[in-house]
Amino acid sequence: MSHATDILIRNACLYDGTPNPPKQQDVAIRGDKIEAIGTLDAWSADVVIDAEGLALAPGFIDVHTHDDIELIRNPGMLSKLSQGITTVVVGNCGISAAPVAVTDTVPDPLNLLGRADEFCFPTLAAYRQAFEKAQPALNAAFLVGHTALRAQVMDRLDRPASNEEIAQMRDMLTLALKQGAKGMSTGLAYQSAFHAPSQEIDALSALLAEYDALYTTHLRTEFDGILDAMDEAFATGKKAGVPVIISHLKCAGKANWGRSTEVLAHLQSAQAHQHVGCDCYPYSASSSTLDLGQVTTDFEIFITWSDPHPHMAGQTLQSIADSWQCSLLEAAERLQPAGAVYHGMDEQDVQNIIRFPKSMIGSDGLPCDPSPHPRLWGSFPRVLGHYARDKGLLPMALAVHKMTGLSAQEFMLHGRGQVKPGYQADLVLFDPVRIRDKASFIEPKQASDGILKVWVNGQLSYENFQQPTLTGLRAGQFLQHTGKQA
């Protein structure tokens, strides 16, 4: 019996978002949902695409982004759509655009998200209103940043919060959770949160369980003391009775190189007793604000921006110090506030963490950087092309699972992350032979090869045959948290 639908994708090599091997299937889309999967020979559609030799997967979910304000500033989101990303999680590392209303300066590292005049969201509801007015091309789920809360109630951030300040933060967090936040994030390595003791975090995370929300954390350290920092995160989750996700798991600093086996074993032992997950990005260099505590001669530090010396962006800290005839630390002090890329990880550790069955993929890109880390534009195709296909580090199906089904499960993104009837039609059509990242440290703003079409909620939002093109159809949705079950 014939059946008419809106879009019919025939003969695709379908990666369904699970770790299972792909199958050749047809997929039908009606409206914003997947209508059917299988051998749909008798079906017809307004749009029929022959995907012979191509792969079809759920739209990729970038679980670690700092796109909070970028979604409103540049709603086309080419850097993400061109990777096949259809959903982003914002508000990571303790920094979120809401609830924040800034009157003067933006404290580090909130300044990674934007300028003072762009922080105008005193509640999550205000942010959502601006998001829906901008109508971005991507779906977004929202975490509330602990540092953002601190910045709203404290006169200075280099101390623990008082009981009264904690009470104010609890009120703000409760309101955000009621308005649809997925949970709370911390960035305890940053000076703006480092002085917050575990008790401060526990007092806030105690609110999460009532909303089936989760706790994500940029650990207090990713250097020598990483195991203790992981234990602190596990204890926070256990006390609160909520899932824990460790952000951008890594072994940072030369003294830590080679410890990934130990770190992953530590994570696995915790997983036997509680819900713990992690995300990672596929590069051996990190990127953030220029931190004087991380200035070292052990590895290269590349300056991405500097407020007092903008012309120094795009050079190494060593070359800047040489030109100024001063020490590395003096040069870093003169550049402040500034951003940097730190080539501080070992490639084998990066590969071990990517290969770990329960690690999700996140880009951790910084859209405001004039010379951003290439992960902003290249992370997801890099995993699929460089690591899965070329290096054989992991099966393509597992790589897709780490950026779709696993991510949707960990972040409770119901009806997304798999290709199933009734699920949202967030889909990416890619060429498994051609897919590769083109973004480099020298030329970071480059669309990847091999991502051919991207649908967000059934709307074709991006295609790349002759050249990367935004279609102008922007169908992103604010993904309100609804707990463990939709």
XYZ file of C-alpha atoms in Angstrom:
486
model
C 0.000 0.000 0.000
C 1.438 3.391 -0.971
C 1.976 6.046 1.656
C 2.841 9.735 1.191
C 5.170 11.621 3.538
C 7.142 14.907 3.501
C 10.740 13.734 3.080
C 12.005 10.286 2.112
C 15.684 9.391 2.448
C 16.356 6.148 0.561
C 19.183 3.609 0.752
C 21.022 5.256 3.637
C 23.672 3.474 5.674
C 21.816 4.149 8.915
C 23.674 4.675 12.175
C 20.708 4.750 14.525
C 22.439 6.304 17.570
C 23.094 2.989 19.342
C 26.517 1.256 19.252
C 25.030 -1.371 16.880
C 26.501 -1.695 13.357
C 24.706 0.298 10.639
C 22.040 -1.118 8.304
C 20.825 0.005 4.893
C 17.428 1.606 5.522
C 14.954 4.168 4.225
C 13.804 6.921 6.584
C 10.583 8.938 6.277
C 10.110 12.368 7.863
C 6.716 13.972 8.430
C 6.646 17.442 9.958
C 9.239 17.609 12.708
C 9.335 13.869 13.440
C 10.655 10.611 12.045
C 7.612 8.762 10.700
C 9.017 5.399 9.629
C 12.207 3.382 9.086
C 12.716 0.277 6.979
C 12.312 -0.749 3.352
C 9.825 1.890 2.241
C 9.575 0.970 -1.452
C 5.889 1.819 -1.724
C 6.252 5.230 -0.069
C 6.307 8.552 -1.904
C 7.263 12.020 -0.708
C 7.468 15.674 -1.716
C 11.266 15.411 -1.357
C 13.090 12.149 -2.122
C 16.842 11.834 -1.491
C 18.904 8.908 -2.729
C 21.521 8.352 -0.005
C 23.287 5.434 -1.699
C 26.835 5.249 -0.322
C 26.109 7.875 2.344
C 25.614 7.611 6.100
C 22.585 8.920 7.973
C 22.737 9.486 11.730
C 20.857 11.334 14.451
C 21.885 14.985 14.629
C 24.977 15.289 16.782
C 24.579 16.571 20.338
C 27.389 18.827 21.554
C 27.178 18.309 25.312
C 29.873 20.816 26.193
C 29.521 24.291 24.710
C 29.757 27.940 25.663
C 27.239 29.014 23.026
C 24.821 30.628 25.517
C 24.964 34.114 23.989
C 26.223 32.996 20.560
C 22.834 31.341 19.869
C 21.241 34.790 20.150
C 24.136 36.786 18.648
C 24.598 34.541 15.575
C 21.508 32.333 15.368
C 22.604 30.707 12.085
C 25.266 28.786 14.085
C 27.331 27.794 11.039
C 30.251 26.594 13.181
C 28.013 23.910 14.673
C 25.611 23.019 11.851
C 28.585 22.479 9.534
C 29.723 19.686 11.894
C 26.307 18.008 11.880
C 25.450 19.329 15.351
C 21.728 19.899 15.929
C 21.636 20.300 19.741
C 23.969 22.052 22.174
C 24.178 21.996 25.958
C 25.088 25.471 27.233
C 26.003 26.816 30.677
C 29.027 24.561 31.257
C 32.052 25.071 33.555
C 30.127 27.184 36.053
C 29.509 29.966 33.528
C 26.077 30.631 32.051
C 24.330 33.603 30.488
C 21.517 33.346 33.022
C 20.695 34.233 35.681
C 23.103 37.124 35.036
C 22.545 40.849 34.761
C 25.886 42.712 34.579
C 26.184 46.427 35.159
C 29.939 46.959 34.841
C 32.691 44.387 34.261
C 32.264 40.691 33.562
C 34.311 38.527 35.934
C 36.697 35.944 34.503
C 35.760 33.379 33.131
C 32.203 34.652 32.428
C 33.931 36.967 29.934
C 34.410 33.898 27.710
C 30.698 34.156 26.841
C 30.519 37.792 25.808
C 30.666 41.473 26.697
C 29.037 43.068 29.727
C 26.195 44.575 27.675
C 25.260 41.110 26.369
C 24.469 39.751 29.846
C 20.858 40.852 30.257
C 19.110 37.704 31.475
C 18.247 38.008 35.195
C 16.248 34.764 34.950
C 16.296 31.678 32.756
C 12.826 32.696 31.542
C 14.339 35.972 30.239
C 17.031 34.006 28.407
C 14.473 31.648 26.934
C 12.406 34.588 25.688
C 15.467 36.044 23.923
C 16.355 32.593 22.542
C 12.888 32.093 21.072
C 12.850 35.617 19.631
C 16.238 35.018 17.921
C 15.004 31.594 16.662
C 18.438 29.923 16.414
C 19.110 27.008 14.095
C 19.990 24.640 16.965
C 18.182 23.101 19.910
C 19.641 24.027 23.288
C 19.515 22.575 26.791
C 20.578 24.862 29.627
C 22.762 24.384 32.716
C 22.969 27.025 35.450
C 26.536 28.057 36.240
C 27.674 28.173 39.851
C 30.083 31.040 39.087
C 27.240 32.944 37.414
C 25.237 32.606 40.650
C 28.209 33.729 42.746
C 28.749 36.780 40.531
C 25.167 37.918 41.195
C 25.299 37.835 44.999
C 28.944 38.300 46.064
C 31.063 41.458 46.181
C 34.209 39.459 45.399
C 34.721 35.872 44.292
C 38.043 35.032 45.970
C 36.344 33.755 49.131
C 33.656 31.286 50.262
C 30.050 32.473 50.105
C 28.328 33.370 53.368
C 25.229 31.511 54.535
C 23.106 34.466 53.430
C 24.732 34.476 49.972
C 24.223 30.719 49.649
C 20.542 31.208 50.509
C 20.251 33.816 47.737
C 21.990 31.491 45.260
C 19.662 28.660 46.247
C 16.649 30.857 45.487
C 18.039 31.774 42.055
C 18.914 28.157 41.248
C 15.467 26.918 42.344
C 13.771 29.435 40.046
C 15.980 28.392 37.118
C 15.220 24.695 37.743
C 11.496 25.496 37.794
C 11.971 27.334 34.480
C 13.546 24.313 32.781
C 17.268 24.141 33.568
C 18.890 20.702 33.161
C 21.004 21.126 36.251
C 23.969 23.003 37.665
C 27.569 23.220 36.454
C 30.681 24.202 38.356
C 34.078 25.470 37.232
C 36.048 24.901 40.422
C 39.459 25.258 38.760
C 38.819 28.944 38.060
C 39.830 31.531 40.645
C 36.241 32.834 40.667
C 35.039 29.490 42.118
C 38.174 27.821 43.506
C 37.570 29.351 46.941
C 34.085 27.821 47.172
C 34.379 24.884 49.587
C 32.573 21.579 49.009
C 29.931 22.639 51.538
C 28.912 25.562 49.296
C 28.538 23.231 46.299
C 26.645 20.671 48.395
C 24.177 23.305 49.629
C 23.297 24.155 46.023
C 23.377 20.652 44.524
C 20.999 19.485 47.272
C 18.244 21.222 45.253
C 18.808 19.161 42.099
C 17.255 15.781 42.961
C 13.730 17.182 43.291
C 13.888 18.140 39.603
C 15.701 14.969 38.388
C 18.453 17.409 37.409
C 22.171 16.701 37.098
C 25.513 18.037 38.257
C 28.332 18.726 35.785
C 31.769 19.891 36.804
C 35.006 21.313 35.488
C 37.041 19.642 38.232
C 38.896 21.614 40.901
C 42.071 20.444 39.181
C 42.889 18.415 36.061
C 46.588 18.378 36.971
C 48.391 16.282 39.623
C 45.515 16.221 42.117
C 42.918 14.986 39.609
C 41.907 11.841 41.551
C 41.069 13.872 44.670
C 39.162 16.344 42.501
C 37.183 13.458 40.972
C 36.425 12.127 44.464
C 35.067 15.548 45.445
C 32.743 15.481 42.409
C 31.606 11.920 43.150
C 30.884 12.867 46.780
C 28.836 15.891 45.645
C 26.697 13.692 43.407
C 26.297 10.991 46.046
C 25.180 13.429 48.762
C 22.732 15.110 46.379
C 21.504 11.818 44.896
C 21.997 13.038 41.307
C 24.038 12.008 38.221
C 27.517 13.523 37.874
C 29.151 14.428 34.559
C 32.829 15.332 34.509
C 33.490 17.997 31.906
C 36.287 17.609 29.324
C 38.034 14.773 31.165
C 41.775 15.083 30.596
C 45.236 14.622 32.094
C 46.577 18.182 32.034
C 50.205 19.182 32.522
C 53.379 17.328 31.660
C 53.598 15.672 35.090
C 50.198 14.100 34.433
C 50.943 12.624 30.997
C 50.307 8.887 30.809
C 47.825 8.785 33.702
C 44.649 8.302 31.624
C 44.498 4.552 32.384
C 44.560 5.308 36.104
C 42.031 8.150 35.773
C 39.595 6.043 33.717
C 39.911 3.114 36.170
C 39.042 5.563 38.969
C 35.994 6.720 37.024
C 34.889 3.136 36.376
C 35.153 2.187 40.033
C 32.854 5.113 40.894
C 30.399 4.043 38.178
C 29.871 0.773 40.060
C 28.252 2.738 42.903
C 26.677 5.834 41.327
C 25.746 7.482 38.008
C 28.879 9.129 36.626
C 29.575 10.203 33.043
C 32.144 12.336 31.251
C 32.728 14.226 28.036
C 35.929 14.922 26.109
C 37.157 16.739 23.013
C 39.456 15.236 20.364
C 42.538 17.450 20.727
C 45.668 17.467 22.895
C 45.360 21.220 23.510
C 42.933 23.047 25.784
C 41.644 26.620 25.536
C 40.445 29.149 28.091
C 41.367 32.478 29.609
C 45.082 33.079 30.177
C 45.692 31.685 33.661
C 48.900 32.817 35.368
C 48.908 29.534 37.308
C 49.263 27.595 34.042
C 52.165 29.589 32.622
C 55.011 27.125 32.019
C 57.848 26.274 29.655
C 56.703 22.615 29.583
C 54.520 23.133 26.508
C 53.483 25.812 24.004
C 50.949 28.475 25.003
C 49.262 30.296 22.112
C 47.534 33.650 22.761
C 44.042 33.922 21.190
C 43.069 37.410 22.425
C 44.230 40.181 24.729
C 42.250 43.231 25.791
C 45.227 45.587 26.376
C 47.323 44.182 23.484
C 44.914 42.855 20.817
C 47.663 42.901 18.148
C 49.494 40.143 20.066
C 46.738 37.592 19.382
C 47.850 34.767 17.124
C 51.345 34.464 18.622
C 52.902 32.177 21.215
C 53.458 33.515 24.712
C 57.169 32.688 24.291
C 57.507 34.832 21.150
C 55.655 37.703 22.866
C 57.969 37.430 25.897
C 60.987 37.410 23.570
C 59.786 40.520 21.707
C 59.155 42.328 25.013
C 62.418 40.972 26.487
C 60.741 39.768 29.640
C 59.825 36.503 31.387
C 56.839 34.364 30.370
C 55.017 35.304 33.571
C 55.624 39.035 33.079
C 54.351 38.772 29.493
C 51.229 36.917 30.677
C 50.596 39.585 33.324
C 50.881 42.388 30.753
C 48.477 40.617 28.364
C 45.706 40.235 30.970
C 42.782 39.838 30.512
C 43.524 37.449 27.664
C 42.755 34.032 26.168
C 45.066 31.141 25.420
C 45.410 27.686 23.884
C 47.531 25.347 26.033
C 49.234 22.423 24.272
C 49.315 20.612 27.607
C 48.055 17.057 26.990
C 49.507 13.819 25.717
C 47.943 12.427 22.529
C 47.804 8.862 23.889
C 45.786 10.048 26.895
C 43.396 11.874 24.558
C 42.888 8.693 22.535
C 42.308 6.547 25.630
C 39.585 8.898 26.857
C 37.902 9.127 23.424
C 37.899 5.320 23.199
C 36.429 4.870 26.708
C 32.937 3.415 26.075
C 31.076 5.899 28.300
C 32.745 9.161 27.218
C 30.591 11.621 25.273
C 31.939 14.095 22.711
C 31.781 17.825 23.403
C 33.549 20.638 21.572
C 34.112 23.121 24.430
C 34.585 25.746 21.705
C 34.760 29.461 22.530
C 32.830 31.400 19.861
C 34.012 34.823 21.063
C 37.701 34.066 20.492
C 39.005 36.017 17.466
C 41.381 33.092 16.826
C 39.495 30.162 18.382
C 40.716 26.662 19.118
C 39.839 24.519 16.048
C 37.539 22.390 18.227
C 34.859 25.096 17.774
C 34.515 24.115 14.088
C 36.069 20.655 13.842
C 35.460 18.380 16.841
C 32.742 16.037 15.586
C 34.058 15.357 12.052
C 37.514 14.926 13.614
C 36.241 12.057 15.772
C 34.465 10.408 12.826
C 37.117 10.989 10.161
C 40.490 11.146 11.882
C 39.953 8.876 14.880
C 37.232 6.381 13.827
C 37.905 5.949 10.094
C 41.594 6.814 9.610
C 43.146 5.642 12.876
C 40.616 2.864 13.602
C 40.557 3.993 17.240
C 36.898 2.999 17.624
C 34.086 1.712 15.375
C 32.161 4.426 13.507
C 28.920 3.246 15.180
C 30.414 3.756 18.648
C 31.734 7.182 17.628
C 28.235 8.187 16.461
C 26.717 6.765 19.678
C 29.058 8.959 21.781
C 27.678 12.065 20.068
C 24.006 11.036 19.863
C 22.314 8.237 21.824
C 24.657 8.274 24.807
C 24.485 12.075 25.060
C 20.668 12.107 24.872
C 20.524 9.444 27.576
C 22.957 11.191 29.957
C 21.313 14.609 29.547
C 17.749 13.243 29.477
C 17.014 14.687 26.024
C 13.866 12.668 25.437
C 12.895 11.834 21.869
C 16.329 12.730 20.496
C 19.652 11.010 19.906
C 18.299 8.008 17.992
C 16.660 7.425 14.624
C 13.349 5.930 15.710
C 9.727 6.486 14.657
C 8.220 9.240 16.797
C 11.580 10.801 17.583
C 12.432 14.353 16.488
C 13.788 14.585 12.953
C 17.225 15.872 13.924
C 19.372 14.165 11.280
C 22.736 14.447 9.570
C 23.616 12.973 6.187
C 27.365 12.542 5.739
C 29.882 10.879 3.466
C 31.854 8.405 5.613
C 34.696 8.377 3.070
C 35.047 12.164 2.806
C 34.224 13.356 6.310
C 37.108 15.247 7.885
C 37.791 18.348 9.947
C 39.492 21.232 8.125
C 39.783 23.643 11.058
C 43.413 24.042 12.154
C 45.256 26.097 14.759
C 46.427 28.386 11.936
C 43.032 28.612 10.165
C 40.443 27.583 12.746
C 37.248 28.954 11.180
C 36.688 26.346 8.474
C 33.661 24.174 7.743
C 34.370 20.451 7.653
C 34.222 18.258 4.563
C 31.667 15.498 4.123
C 28.700 16.844 6.138
C 26.157 17.023 3.311
C 22.758 17.798 4.838
C 21.524 18.629 8.340
C 17.890 18.655 9.439
C 16.772 20.236 12.710
C 13.247 19.291 13.767
C 12.476 18.249 10.198
C 13.791 21.455 8.596
C 16.756 21.271 6.208
C 19.024 23.850 7.854
C 22.412 23.209 6.226
C 23.802 21.626 3.090
C 27.278 21.349 1.634
C 27.765 20.135 -1.905
C 29.648 22.882 -3.759
C 30.070 25.047 -0.649
C 28.843 25.212 2.984
C 25.397 26.841 2.947
C 22.904 27.794 5.621
C 19.430 27.362 4.134
C 17.967 30.082 6.348
C 15.509 27.643 7.938
C 16.084 27.931 11.668
C 14.002 25.506 13.708
C 15.907 25.172 16.992
C 13.968 24.618 20.197
C 14.656 25.448 23.836
C 14.756 22.007 25.466
C 13.023 22.440 28.781
C 14.085 19.838 31.322
C 11.276 17.440 32.172
C 13.164 14.995 34.371
C 13.989 11.362 33.746
C 10.855 10.646 31.704
C 9.241 12.881 29.113
